[in-house]
CSV table of C-alpha atoms in Angstrom, one decimal:
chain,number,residue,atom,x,y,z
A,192,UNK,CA,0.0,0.0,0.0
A,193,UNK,CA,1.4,3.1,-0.8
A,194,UNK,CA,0.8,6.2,1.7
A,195,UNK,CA,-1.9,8.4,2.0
A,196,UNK,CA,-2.6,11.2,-0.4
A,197,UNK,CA,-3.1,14.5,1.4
A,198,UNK,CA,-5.4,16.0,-1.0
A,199,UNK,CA,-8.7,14.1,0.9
A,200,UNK,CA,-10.7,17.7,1.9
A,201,UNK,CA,-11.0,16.4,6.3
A,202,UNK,CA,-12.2,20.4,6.0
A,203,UNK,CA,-15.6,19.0,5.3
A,204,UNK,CA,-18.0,15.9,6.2
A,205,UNK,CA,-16.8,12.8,4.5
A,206,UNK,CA,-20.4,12.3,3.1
A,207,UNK,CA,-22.5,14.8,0.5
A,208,UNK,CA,-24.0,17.2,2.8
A,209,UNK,CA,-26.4,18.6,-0.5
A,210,UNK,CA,-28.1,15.8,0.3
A,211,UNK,CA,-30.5,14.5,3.6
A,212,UNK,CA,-29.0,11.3,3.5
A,213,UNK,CA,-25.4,12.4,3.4
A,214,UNK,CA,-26.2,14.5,6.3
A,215,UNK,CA,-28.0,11.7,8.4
A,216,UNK,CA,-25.0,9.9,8.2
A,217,UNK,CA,-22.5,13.0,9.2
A,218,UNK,CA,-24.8,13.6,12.3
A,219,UNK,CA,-25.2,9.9,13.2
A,220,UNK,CA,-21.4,9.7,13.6
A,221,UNK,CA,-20.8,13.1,15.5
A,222,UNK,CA,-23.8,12.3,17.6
A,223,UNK,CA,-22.4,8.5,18.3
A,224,UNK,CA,-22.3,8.0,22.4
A,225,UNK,CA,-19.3,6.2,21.9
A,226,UNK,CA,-17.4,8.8,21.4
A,227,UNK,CA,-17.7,9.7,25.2
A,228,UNK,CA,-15.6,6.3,25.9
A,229,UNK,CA,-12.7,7.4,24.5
A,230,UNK,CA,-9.9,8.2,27.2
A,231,UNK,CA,-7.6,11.2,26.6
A,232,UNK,CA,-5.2,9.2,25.2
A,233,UNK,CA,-7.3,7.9,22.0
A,234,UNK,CA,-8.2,11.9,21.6
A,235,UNK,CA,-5.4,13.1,21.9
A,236,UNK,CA,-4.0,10.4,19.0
A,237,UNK,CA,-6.8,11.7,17.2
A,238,UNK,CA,-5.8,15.0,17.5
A,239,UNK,CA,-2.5,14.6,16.6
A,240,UNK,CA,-3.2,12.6,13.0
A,241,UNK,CA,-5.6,15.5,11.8
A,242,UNK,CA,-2.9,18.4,12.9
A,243,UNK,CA,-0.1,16.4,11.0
A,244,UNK,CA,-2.3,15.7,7.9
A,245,UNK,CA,-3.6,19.1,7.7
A,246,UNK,CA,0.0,20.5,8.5
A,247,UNK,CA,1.2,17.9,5.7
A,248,UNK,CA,2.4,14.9,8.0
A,249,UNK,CA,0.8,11.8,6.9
A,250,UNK,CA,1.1,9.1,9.6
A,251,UNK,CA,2.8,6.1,8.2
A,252,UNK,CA,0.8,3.4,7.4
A,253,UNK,CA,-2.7,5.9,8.4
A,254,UNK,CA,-5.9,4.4,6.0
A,255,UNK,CA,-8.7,6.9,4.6
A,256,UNK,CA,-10.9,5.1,7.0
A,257,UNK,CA,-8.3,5.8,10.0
A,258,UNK,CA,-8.1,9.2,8.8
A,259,UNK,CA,-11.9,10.0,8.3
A,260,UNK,CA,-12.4,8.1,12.4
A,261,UNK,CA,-9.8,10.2,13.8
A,262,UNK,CA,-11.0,13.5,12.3
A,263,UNK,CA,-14.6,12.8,14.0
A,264,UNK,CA,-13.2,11.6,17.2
A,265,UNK,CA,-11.2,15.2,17.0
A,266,UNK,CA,-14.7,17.2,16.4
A,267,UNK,CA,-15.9,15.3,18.7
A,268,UNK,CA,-14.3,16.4,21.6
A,269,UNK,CA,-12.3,19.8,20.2
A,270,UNK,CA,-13.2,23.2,19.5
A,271,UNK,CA,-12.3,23.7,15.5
A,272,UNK,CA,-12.4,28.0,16.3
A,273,UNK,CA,-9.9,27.5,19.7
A,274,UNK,CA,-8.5,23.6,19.7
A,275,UNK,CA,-9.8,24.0,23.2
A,276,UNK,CA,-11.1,20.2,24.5
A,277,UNK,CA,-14.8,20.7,24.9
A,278,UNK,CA,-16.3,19.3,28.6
A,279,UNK,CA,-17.7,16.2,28.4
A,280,UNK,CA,-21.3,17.1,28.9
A,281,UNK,CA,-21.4,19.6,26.2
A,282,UNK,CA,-20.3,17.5,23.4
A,283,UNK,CA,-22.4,16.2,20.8
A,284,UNK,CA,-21.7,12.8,21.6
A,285,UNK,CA,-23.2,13.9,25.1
A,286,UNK,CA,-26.5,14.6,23.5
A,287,UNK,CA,-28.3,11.1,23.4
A,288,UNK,CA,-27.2,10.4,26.9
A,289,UNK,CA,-27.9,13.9,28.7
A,290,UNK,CA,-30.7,14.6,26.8
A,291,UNK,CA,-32.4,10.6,27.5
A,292,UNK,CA,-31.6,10.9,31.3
A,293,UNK,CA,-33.4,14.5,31.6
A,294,UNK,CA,-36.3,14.1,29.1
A,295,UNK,CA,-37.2,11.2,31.1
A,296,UNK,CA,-37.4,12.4,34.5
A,297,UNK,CA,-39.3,15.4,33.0
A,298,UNK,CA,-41.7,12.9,31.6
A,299,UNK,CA,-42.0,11.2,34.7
A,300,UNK,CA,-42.2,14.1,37.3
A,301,UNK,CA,-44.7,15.9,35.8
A,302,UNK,CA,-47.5,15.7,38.9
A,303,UNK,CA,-46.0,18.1,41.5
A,304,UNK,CA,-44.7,21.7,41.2
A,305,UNK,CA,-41.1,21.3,42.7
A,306,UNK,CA,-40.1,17.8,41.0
A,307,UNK,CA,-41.6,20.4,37.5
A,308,UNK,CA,-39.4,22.8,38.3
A,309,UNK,CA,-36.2,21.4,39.7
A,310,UNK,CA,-35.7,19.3,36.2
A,311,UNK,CA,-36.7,21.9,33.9
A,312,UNK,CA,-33.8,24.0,35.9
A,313,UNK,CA,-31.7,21.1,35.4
A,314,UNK,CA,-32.7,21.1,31.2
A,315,UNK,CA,-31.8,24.7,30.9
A,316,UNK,CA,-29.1,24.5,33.1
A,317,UNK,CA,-27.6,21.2,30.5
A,318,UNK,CA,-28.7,24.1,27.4
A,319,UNK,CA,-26.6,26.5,28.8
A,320,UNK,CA,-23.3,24.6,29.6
A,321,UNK,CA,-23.9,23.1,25.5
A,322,UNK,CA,-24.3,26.5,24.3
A,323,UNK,CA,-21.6,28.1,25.7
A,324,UNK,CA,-18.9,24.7,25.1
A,325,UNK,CA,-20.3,25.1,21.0
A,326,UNK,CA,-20.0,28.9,21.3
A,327,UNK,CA,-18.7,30.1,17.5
A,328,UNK,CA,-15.4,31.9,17.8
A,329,UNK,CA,-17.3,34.7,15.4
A,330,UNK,CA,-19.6,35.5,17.5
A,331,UNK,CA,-18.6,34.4,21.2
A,332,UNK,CA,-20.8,34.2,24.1
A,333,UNK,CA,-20.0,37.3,26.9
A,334,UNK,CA,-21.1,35.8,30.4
A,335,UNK,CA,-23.8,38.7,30.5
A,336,UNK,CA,-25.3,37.2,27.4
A,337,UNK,CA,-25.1,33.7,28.7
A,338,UNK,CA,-26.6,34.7,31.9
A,339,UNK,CA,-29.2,36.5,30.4
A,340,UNK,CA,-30.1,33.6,28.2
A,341,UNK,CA,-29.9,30.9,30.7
A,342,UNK,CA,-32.4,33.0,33.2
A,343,UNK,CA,-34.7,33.8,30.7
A,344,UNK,CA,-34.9,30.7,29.3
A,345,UNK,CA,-35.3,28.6,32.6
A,346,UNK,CA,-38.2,31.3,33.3
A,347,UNK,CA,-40.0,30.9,30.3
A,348,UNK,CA,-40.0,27.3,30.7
A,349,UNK,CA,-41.1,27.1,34.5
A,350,UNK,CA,-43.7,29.6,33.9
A,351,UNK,CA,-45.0,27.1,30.4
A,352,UNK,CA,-44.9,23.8,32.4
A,353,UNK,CA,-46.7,25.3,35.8
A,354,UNK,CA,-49.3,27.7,33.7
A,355,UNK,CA,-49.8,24.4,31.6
A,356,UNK,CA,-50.0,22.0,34.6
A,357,UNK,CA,-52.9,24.1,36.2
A,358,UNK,CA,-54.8,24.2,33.0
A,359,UNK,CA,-54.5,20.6,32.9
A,360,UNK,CA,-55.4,19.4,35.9
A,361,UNK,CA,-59.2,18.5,35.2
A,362,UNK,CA,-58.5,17.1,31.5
A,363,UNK,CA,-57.1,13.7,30.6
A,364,UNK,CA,-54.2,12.3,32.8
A,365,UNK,CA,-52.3,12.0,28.8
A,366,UNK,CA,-52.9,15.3,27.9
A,367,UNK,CA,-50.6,16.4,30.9
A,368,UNK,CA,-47.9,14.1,30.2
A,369,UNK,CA,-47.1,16.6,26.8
A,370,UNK,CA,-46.9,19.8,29.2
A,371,UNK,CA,-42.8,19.4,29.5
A,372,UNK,CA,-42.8,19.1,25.5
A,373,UNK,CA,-44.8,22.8,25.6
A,374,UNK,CA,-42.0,24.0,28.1
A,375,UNK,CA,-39.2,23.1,26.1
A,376,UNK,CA,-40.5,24.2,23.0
A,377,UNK,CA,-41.3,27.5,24.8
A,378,UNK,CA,-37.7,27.5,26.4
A,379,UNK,CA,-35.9,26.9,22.7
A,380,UNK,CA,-37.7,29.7,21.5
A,381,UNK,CA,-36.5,32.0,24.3
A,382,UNK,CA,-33.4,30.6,25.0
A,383,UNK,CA,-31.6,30.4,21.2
A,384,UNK,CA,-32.1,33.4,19.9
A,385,UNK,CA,-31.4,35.2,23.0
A,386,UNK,CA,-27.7,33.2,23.2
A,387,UNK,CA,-26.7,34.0,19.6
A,388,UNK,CA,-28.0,37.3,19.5
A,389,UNK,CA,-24.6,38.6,18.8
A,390,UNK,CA,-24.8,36.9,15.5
A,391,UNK,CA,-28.4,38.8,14.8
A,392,UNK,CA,-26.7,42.4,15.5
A,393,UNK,CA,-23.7,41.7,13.2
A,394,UNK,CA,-24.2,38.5,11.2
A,395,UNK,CA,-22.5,35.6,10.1
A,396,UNK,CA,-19.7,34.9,8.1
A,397,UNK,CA,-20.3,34.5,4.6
A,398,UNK,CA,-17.9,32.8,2.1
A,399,UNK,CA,-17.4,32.2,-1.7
A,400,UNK,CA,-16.6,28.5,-2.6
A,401,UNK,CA,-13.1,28.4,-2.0
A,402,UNK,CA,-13.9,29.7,2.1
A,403,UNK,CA,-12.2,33.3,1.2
A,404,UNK,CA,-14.6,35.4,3.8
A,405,UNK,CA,-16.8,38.1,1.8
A,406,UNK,CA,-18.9,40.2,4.9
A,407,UNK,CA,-21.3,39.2,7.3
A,408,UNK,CA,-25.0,38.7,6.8
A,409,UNK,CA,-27.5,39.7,9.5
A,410,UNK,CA,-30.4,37.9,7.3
A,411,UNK,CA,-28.2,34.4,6.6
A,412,UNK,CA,-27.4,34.4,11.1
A,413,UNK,CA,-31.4,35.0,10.8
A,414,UNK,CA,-32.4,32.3,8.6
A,415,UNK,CA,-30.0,30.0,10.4
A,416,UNK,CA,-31.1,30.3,13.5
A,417,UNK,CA,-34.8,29.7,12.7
A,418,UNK,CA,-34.1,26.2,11.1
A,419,UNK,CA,-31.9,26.0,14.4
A,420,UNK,CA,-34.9,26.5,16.6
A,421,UNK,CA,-37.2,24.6,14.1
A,422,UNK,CA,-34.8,21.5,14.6
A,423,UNK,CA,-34.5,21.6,18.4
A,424,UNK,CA,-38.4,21.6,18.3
A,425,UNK,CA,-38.9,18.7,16.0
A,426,UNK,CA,-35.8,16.7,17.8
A,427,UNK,CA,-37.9,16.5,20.7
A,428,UNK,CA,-41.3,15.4,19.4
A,429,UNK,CA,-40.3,11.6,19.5
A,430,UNK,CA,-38.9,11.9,22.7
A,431,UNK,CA,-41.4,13.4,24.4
A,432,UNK,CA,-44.5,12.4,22.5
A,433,UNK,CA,-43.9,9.0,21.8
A,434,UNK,CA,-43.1,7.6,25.4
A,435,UNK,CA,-45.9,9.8,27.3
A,436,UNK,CA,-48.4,7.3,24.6
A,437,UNK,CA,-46.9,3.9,25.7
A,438,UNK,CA,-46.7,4.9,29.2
A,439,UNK,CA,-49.8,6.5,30.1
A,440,UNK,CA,-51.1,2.8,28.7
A,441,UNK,CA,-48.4,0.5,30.8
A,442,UNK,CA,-49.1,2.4,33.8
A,443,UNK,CA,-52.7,1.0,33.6
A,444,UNK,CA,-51.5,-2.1,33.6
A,445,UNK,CA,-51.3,-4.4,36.7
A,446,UNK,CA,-47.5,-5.5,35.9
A,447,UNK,CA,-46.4,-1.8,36.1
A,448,UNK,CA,-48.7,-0.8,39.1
A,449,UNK,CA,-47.0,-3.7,41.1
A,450,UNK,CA,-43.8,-2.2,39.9
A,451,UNK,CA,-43.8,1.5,40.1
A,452,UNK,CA,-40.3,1.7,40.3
A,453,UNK,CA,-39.9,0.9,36.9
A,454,UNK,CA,-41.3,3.6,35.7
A,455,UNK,CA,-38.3,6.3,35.3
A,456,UNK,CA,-36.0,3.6,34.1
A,457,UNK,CA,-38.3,2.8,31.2
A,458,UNK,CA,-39.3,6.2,30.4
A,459,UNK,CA,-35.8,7.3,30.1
A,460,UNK,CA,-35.0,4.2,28.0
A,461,UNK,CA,-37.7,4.8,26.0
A,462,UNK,CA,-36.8,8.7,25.2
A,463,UNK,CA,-33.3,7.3,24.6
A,464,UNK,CA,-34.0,4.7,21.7
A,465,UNK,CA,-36.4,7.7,20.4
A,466,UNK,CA,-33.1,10.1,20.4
A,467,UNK,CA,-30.8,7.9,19.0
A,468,UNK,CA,-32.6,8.0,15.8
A,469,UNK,CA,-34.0,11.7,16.8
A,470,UNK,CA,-30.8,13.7,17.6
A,471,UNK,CA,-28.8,12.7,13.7
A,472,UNK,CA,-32.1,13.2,12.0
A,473,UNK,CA,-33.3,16.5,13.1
A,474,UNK,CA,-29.2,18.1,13.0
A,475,UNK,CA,-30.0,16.6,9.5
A,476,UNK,CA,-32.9,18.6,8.4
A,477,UNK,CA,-31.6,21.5,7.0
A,478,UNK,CA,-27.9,22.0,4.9
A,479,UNK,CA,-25.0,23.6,7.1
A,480,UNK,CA,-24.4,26.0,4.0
A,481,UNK,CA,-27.0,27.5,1.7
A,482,UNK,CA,-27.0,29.2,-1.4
A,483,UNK,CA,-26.8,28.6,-4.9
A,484,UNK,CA,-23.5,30.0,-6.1
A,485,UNK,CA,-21.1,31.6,-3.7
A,486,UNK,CA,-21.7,33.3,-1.7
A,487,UNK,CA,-23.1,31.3,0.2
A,488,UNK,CA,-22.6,31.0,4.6
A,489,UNK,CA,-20.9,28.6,6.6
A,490,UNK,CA,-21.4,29.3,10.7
A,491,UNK,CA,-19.6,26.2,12.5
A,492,UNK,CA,-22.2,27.4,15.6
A,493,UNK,CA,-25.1,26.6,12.9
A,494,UNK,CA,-23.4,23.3,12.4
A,495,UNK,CA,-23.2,22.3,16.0
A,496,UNK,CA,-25.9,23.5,18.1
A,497,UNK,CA,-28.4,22.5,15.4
């Protein structure tokens, strides 16, 4: 085998990202919980085989396929804007598992006003520590703006879940199983804008083809963080309206009543298996760059917050 040619573009997703599919299958590898295994030894070999093949350094005896692994285990865990090593938690690999082990408890302590609010402190709380680690080195998030955010966001979604759970209270015991969806939905809308607002006063980078930087675009950071919104919305309609369904009808059932301590355990394994198909999908929605002919935009914080 002769060695490595370093004209393979690890600048960009190995897979066609014009297309859903191509997509899907960037998002189901950055998104893959496995990732969070690796000790700091495998990142930091990671690490070094992108630098050195970037820099011109091919590793000897380094495959395409060795190459294209290390390059996601290296996004996986590194800032591309600082090379700083993100916290564990506020990886993308992090999603599935954080967002499985909080979705459920929501879903299951959804009767009384202080388990309501304590884990929809504890969602925001997650939201905050993820938007700040994937901050975009553009546009970077000032502690004021995080705070602001973070506050904000936690009230709107308190505020949803307990105006919702009142409302609720003499309807259906199902229809008050969806008031943490209404929350979060309410808290997205709140909370994203209001932590890249920096990007709405002054834009987003845009590009031509070959990455050369052209301006800023206030209407491209708009646009972008819309979809962004749009896709945190629609990545937690599985999770949090498929489960609520299948429990509300176990619960009834004598096996489960016998057992009640089963039921956090299977909620959160149920919101899991819906996120591990969710999370990829929804990132996958919408392209990372648009237009037709340069230029067109390309904000990393699009990329990884989506």
């Amino acid at each position: 085998m002769g060695e490595l040619p370093l004209d393979i573009n690890i600048q960009e997703p190995r897979w066609d990202q014009s297309t859903f599919l191509g997509r899907a299958l960037h998002f189901f590898t950055v998104t893959d919980p496995r990732n969070l295994l690796l000790s700091g030894a495998q990142l930091e070999a990671s690490r070094n085989i992108v630098q050195n093949y970037r820099a011109g350094v091919v590793t000897p005896g380094l495959t395409e396929d060795q190459l294209w692994r290390a390059k996601y285990v290296y996004d996986s865990a590194f800032h591309p804007d600082t090379g700083e090593k993100v916290v564990l938690i506020g990886r993308m690999s992090a999603q599935v598992p954080m967002n499985m082990t909080i979705t459920g408890c929501m879903l299951t302590f959804y009767r009384k006003t202080p388990t309501v609010v304590f884990w929809q402190w504890v969602n925001q709380s997650f939201n905050a520590v993820v938007n700040y680690s994937n901050r975009s080195g553009d546009a970077p998030i000032t502690v004021g703006q995080l705070g602001t955010a973070y506050v904000s966001a936690t009230t709107g979604a308190v505020a949803t879940a307990l105006g919702l759970k009142s409302l609720t209270k003499h309807l259906p015991p199902l229809v008050g199983r969806f008031v943490p969806f209404a929350a979060v939905a309410a808290a997205n809308c709140i909370n994203i804008p209001l932590m890249r607002q920096r990007e709405l006063q002054v834009g987003i980078p845009v590009t031509d083809e070959a990455g050369q930087r052209l301006g800023h675009s206030v209407t491209a950071a708009k646009q972008g963080i819309f979809q962004v919104v749009i896709s945190r919305i629609c990545m937690a309609i599985p999770a949090m309206a498929i489960p609520p369904v299948i429990m509300d009808t176990l619960e009834k059932k004598d096996f489960l009543k016998r057992r009640a301590w089963l039921g956090a355990p299977l909620q959160v394994g149920l919101v899991g298996f819906c996120l591990v198909f969710a999370t990829p999908l929804c990132c996958a929605l919408f392209p990372q760059r648009r237009g037709k002919r340069p230029p067109f935009c390309s904000p990393w914080a699009l990329q990884r917050l989506r």
